[in-house]
PDB file of C-alpha atoms in Angstrom:
ATOM      1  CA  MET A   1      -8.144 -12.079  12.342  1.00 57.00           C
ATOM      2  CA  PHE A   2      -8.809 -13.607   8.936  1.00 60.00           C
ATOM      3  CA  SER A   3     -10.425 -11.391   6.299  1.00 64.00           C
ATOM      4  CA  PHE A   4     -13.429 -13.709   5.919  1.00 62.00           C
ATOM      5  CA  THR A   5     -14.081 -13.327   9.648  1.00 76.00           C
ATOM      6  CA  LYS A   6     -13.684  -9.540   9.450  1.00 83.00           C
ATOM      7  CA  LYS A   7     -16.429  -9.434   6.811  1.00 87.00           C
ATOM      8  CA  LYS A   8     -18.881 -10.744   9.401  1.00 90.00           C
ATOM      9  CA  CYS A   9     -17.977  -7.946  11.821  1.00 92.00           C
ATOM     10  CA  THR A  10     -20.532  -5.438  10.556  1.00 93.00           C
ATOM     11  CA  GLN A  11     -21.507  -3.630  13.760  1.00 94.00           C
ATOM     12  CA  GLN A  12     -19.467  -0.849  15.299  1.00 95.00           C
ATOM     13  CA  THR A  13     -19.166   0.326  18.874  1.00 96.00           C
ATOM     14  CA  VAL A  14     -16.722   2.350  20.917  1.00 95.00           C
ATOM     15  CA  GLY A  15     -14.515   0.614  23.455  1.00 95.00           C
ATOM     16  CA  THR A  16     -12.018   1.791  26.043  1.00 95.00           C
ATOM     17  CA  LEU A  17      -8.304   1.054  25.868  1.00 94.00           C
ATOM     18  CA  LEU A  18      -7.526  -0.759  29.113  1.00 94.00           C
ATOM     19  CA  LYS A  19      -3.806  -1.284  28.578  1.00 90.00           C
ATOM     20  CA  ARG A  20      -0.903  -1.678  26.229  1.00 84.00           C
ATOM     21  CA  LYS A  21       0.825  -4.878  27.175  1.00 82.00           C
ATOM     22  CA  ARG A  22       4.299  -5.956  26.108  1.00 79.00           C
ATOM     23  CA  SER A  23       4.874  -9.646  25.526  1.00 79.00           C
ATOM     24  CA  THR A  24       8.523 -10.414  24.630  1.00 79.00           C
ATOM     25  CA  ASN A  25       9.076  -8.457  21.386  1.00 78.00           C
ATOM     26  CA  THR A  26       5.472  -7.507  20.612  1.00 81.00           C
ATOM     27  CA  TRP A  27       2.948  -5.061  22.019  1.00 82.00           C
ATOM     28  CA  HIS A  28      -0.729  -5.874  22.429  1.00 87.00           C
ATOM     29  CA  LEU A  29      -3.754  -3.621  22.828  1.00 90.00           C
ATOM     30  CA  ILE A  30      -6.469  -4.678  25.251  1.00 93.00           C
ATOM     31  CA  VAL A  31      -9.804  -2.945  24.638  1.00 95.00           C
ATOM     32  CA  GLU A  32     -13.025  -3.360  26.615  1.00 97.00           C
ATOM     33  CA  TYR A  33     -16.377  -2.876  24.866  1.00 97.00           C
ATOM     34  CA  HIS A  34     -20.042  -3.532  25.641  1.00 97.00           C
ATOM     35  CA  VAL A  35     -22.797  -5.033  23.499  1.00 96.00           C
ATOM     36  CA  ASP A  36     -26.351  -5.405  24.852  1.00 95.00           C
ATOM     37  CA  GLY A  37     -25.121  -4.806  28.385  1.00 94.00           C
ATOM     38  CA  ARG A  38     -22.447  -7.516  28.244  1.00 96.00           C
ATOM     39  CA  ARG A  39     -18.739  -6.805  28.586  1.00 97.00           C
ATOM     40  CA  TYR A  40     -16.251  -8.102  26.023  1.00 97.00           C
ATOM     41  CA  ILE A  41     -12.491  -7.807  25.587  1.00 96.00           C
ATOM     42  CA  CYS A  42     -10.644  -7.425  22.290  1.00 94.00           C
ATOM     43  CA  ARG A  43      -6.928  -8.300  22.353  1.00 92.00           C
ATOM     44  CA  GLU A  44      -4.970  -7.421  19.257  1.00 90.00           C
ATOM     45  CA  GLN A  45      -1.313  -7.076  18.384  1.00 86.00           C
ATOM     46  CA  MET A  46      -0.299  -3.460  17.863  1.00 84.00           C
ATOM     47  CA  LYS A  47       0.366  -2.741  14.202  1.00 85.00           C
ATOM     48  CA  PHE A  48       2.630  -0.190  12.587  1.00 82.00           C
ATOM     49  CA  GLN A  49       2.418   1.908   9.435  1.00 76.00           C
ATOM     50  CA  ILE A  50       5.551   2.504   7.370  1.00 79.00           C
ATOM     51  CA  GLN A  51       6.347   6.218   7.270  1.00 77.00           C
ATOM     52  CA  LYS A  52       9.580   6.195   5.275  1.00 84.00           C
ATOM     53  CA  THR A  53      11.667   3.594   3.423  1.00 85.00           C
ATOM     54  CA  TYR A  54      15.457   3.790   3.176  1.00 88.00           C
ATOM     55  CA  LYS A  55      17.163   2.437   0.058  1.00 88.00           C
ATOM     56  CA  ILE A  56      20.620   2.079  -1.387  1.00 89.00           C
ATOM     57  CA  ARG A  57      19.987   2.498  -5.090  1.00 86.00           C
ATOM     58  CA  CYS A  58      16.903   0.319  -5.516  1.00 85.00           C
ATOM     59  CA  LEU A  59      17.595  -2.097  -2.638  1.00 88.00           C
ATOM     60  CA  PRO A  60      15.493  -1.433   0.491  1.00 82.00           C
ATOM     61  CA  VAL A  61      17.717  -1.488   3.596  1.00 86.00           C
ATOM     62  CA  GLY A  62      15.381  -0.205   6.284  1.00 84.00           C
ATOM     63  CA  PHE A  63      12.286   1.748   7.172  1.00 76.00           C
ATOM     64  CA  GLN A  64      10.782   4.049   9.750  1.00 76.00           C
ATOM     65  CA  ALA A  65       7.394   3.087  11.177  1.00 76.00           C
ATOM     66  CA  ALA A  66       4.867   4.551  13.595  1.00 75.00           C
ATOM     67  CA  CYS A  67       2.171   2.861  15.639  1.00 76.00           C
ATOM     68  CA  ALA A  68      -1.200   2.954  13.885  1.00 77.00           C
ATOM     69  CA  LEU A  69      -2.834   4.037  17.170  1.00 79.00           C
ATOM     70  CA  GLN A  70       0.075   6.117  18.455  1.00 73.00           C
ATOM     71  CA  ASN A  71      -2.140   8.796  20.028  1.00 76.00           C
ATOM     72  CA  ALA A  72      -4.223   6.280  21.970  1.00 81.00           C
ATOM     73  CA  GLU A  73      -3.569   6.437  25.697  1.00 85.00           C
ATOM     74  CA  VAL A  74      -5.014   4.164  28.376  1.00 90.00           C
ATOM     75  CA  GLY A  75      -8.629   5.239  28.850  1.00 91.00           C
ATOM     76  CA  SER A  76      -8.988   6.468  25.245  1.00 91.00           C
ATOM     77  CA  ASP A  77     -11.996   5.627  23.113  1.00 93.00           C
ATOM     78  CA  ILE A  78     -11.200   3.067  20.386  1.00 92.00           C
ATOM     79  CA  ARG A  79     -13.478   1.947  17.535  1.00 93.00           C
ATOM     80  CA  VAL A  80     -14.369  -1.759  17.639  1.00 95.00           C
ATOM     81  CA  MET A  81     -16.039  -3.751  14.867  1.00 95.00           C
ATOM     82  CA  TYR A  82     -17.836  -6.897  16.021  1.00 96.00           C
ATOM     83  CA  ASN A  83     -19.954  -9.743  14.679  1.00 94.00           C
ATOM     84  CA  PRO A  84     -23.590  -9.089  15.724  1.00 94.00           C
ATOM     85  CA  LYS A  85     -24.280 -12.851  15.965  1.00 94.00           C
ATOM     86  CA  LYS A  86     -21.107 -13.514  17.990  1.00 93.00           C
ATOM     87  CA  PRO A  87     -20.168 -10.224  19.710  1.00 94.00           C
ATOM     88  CA  TYR A  88     -17.038 -11.741  21.259  1.00 94.00           C
ATOM     89  CA  LYS A  89     -15.519 -11.859  17.747  1.00 93.00           C
ATOM     90  CA  SER A  90     -14.115  -8.420  17.060  1.00 94.00           C
ATOM     91  CA  TYR A  91     -11.237  -6.380  15.699  1.00 93.00           C
ATOM     92  CA  LEU A  92      -9.897  -2.832  15.841  1.00 92.00           C
ATOM     93  CA  PRO A  93     -10.360  -1.206  12.414  1.00 91.00           C
ATOM     94  CA  ASP A  94      -7.999   1.683  13.209  1.00 88.00           C
ATOM     95  CA  ASN A  95      -5.167  -0.733  14.040  1.00 87.00           C
ATOM     96  CA  GLU A  96      -4.143  -1.370  10.432  1.00 83.00           C
ATOM     97  CA  GLY A  97      -0.612  -1.967   9.240  1.00 79.00           C
ATOM     98  CA  LEU A  98       2.231  -4.412   9.800  1.00 75.00           C
ATOM     99  CA  PRO A  99       2.734  -6.435  12.961  1.00 75.00           C
ATOM    100  CA  LEU A 100       6.373  -5.816  13.845  1.00 71.00           C
ATOM    101  CA  ALA A 101       8.217  -8.097  16.215  1.00 62.00           C
TER     102      ALA A 101
END
């Protein structure tokens, strides 16, 4: 989601992780949340945070990364930020990092 769209997502709710879905080389999170009694789905690519960088002298040659939401299991509560005027527009604020493919 673009940063200017994220700025409009000012309301927070708690959703439920329905599944982690693998699509070729990427993983996606599918989260269900409710606003004013209506059900919405947020689909977002799983992102990773770099834990350690490996270098030869000053040249980076690799890194070790962990999933930003690594402790989230199916059925877990996940924070969701959404646009109050368009609740179907949302993102997962705890899923920050790099999308690795």
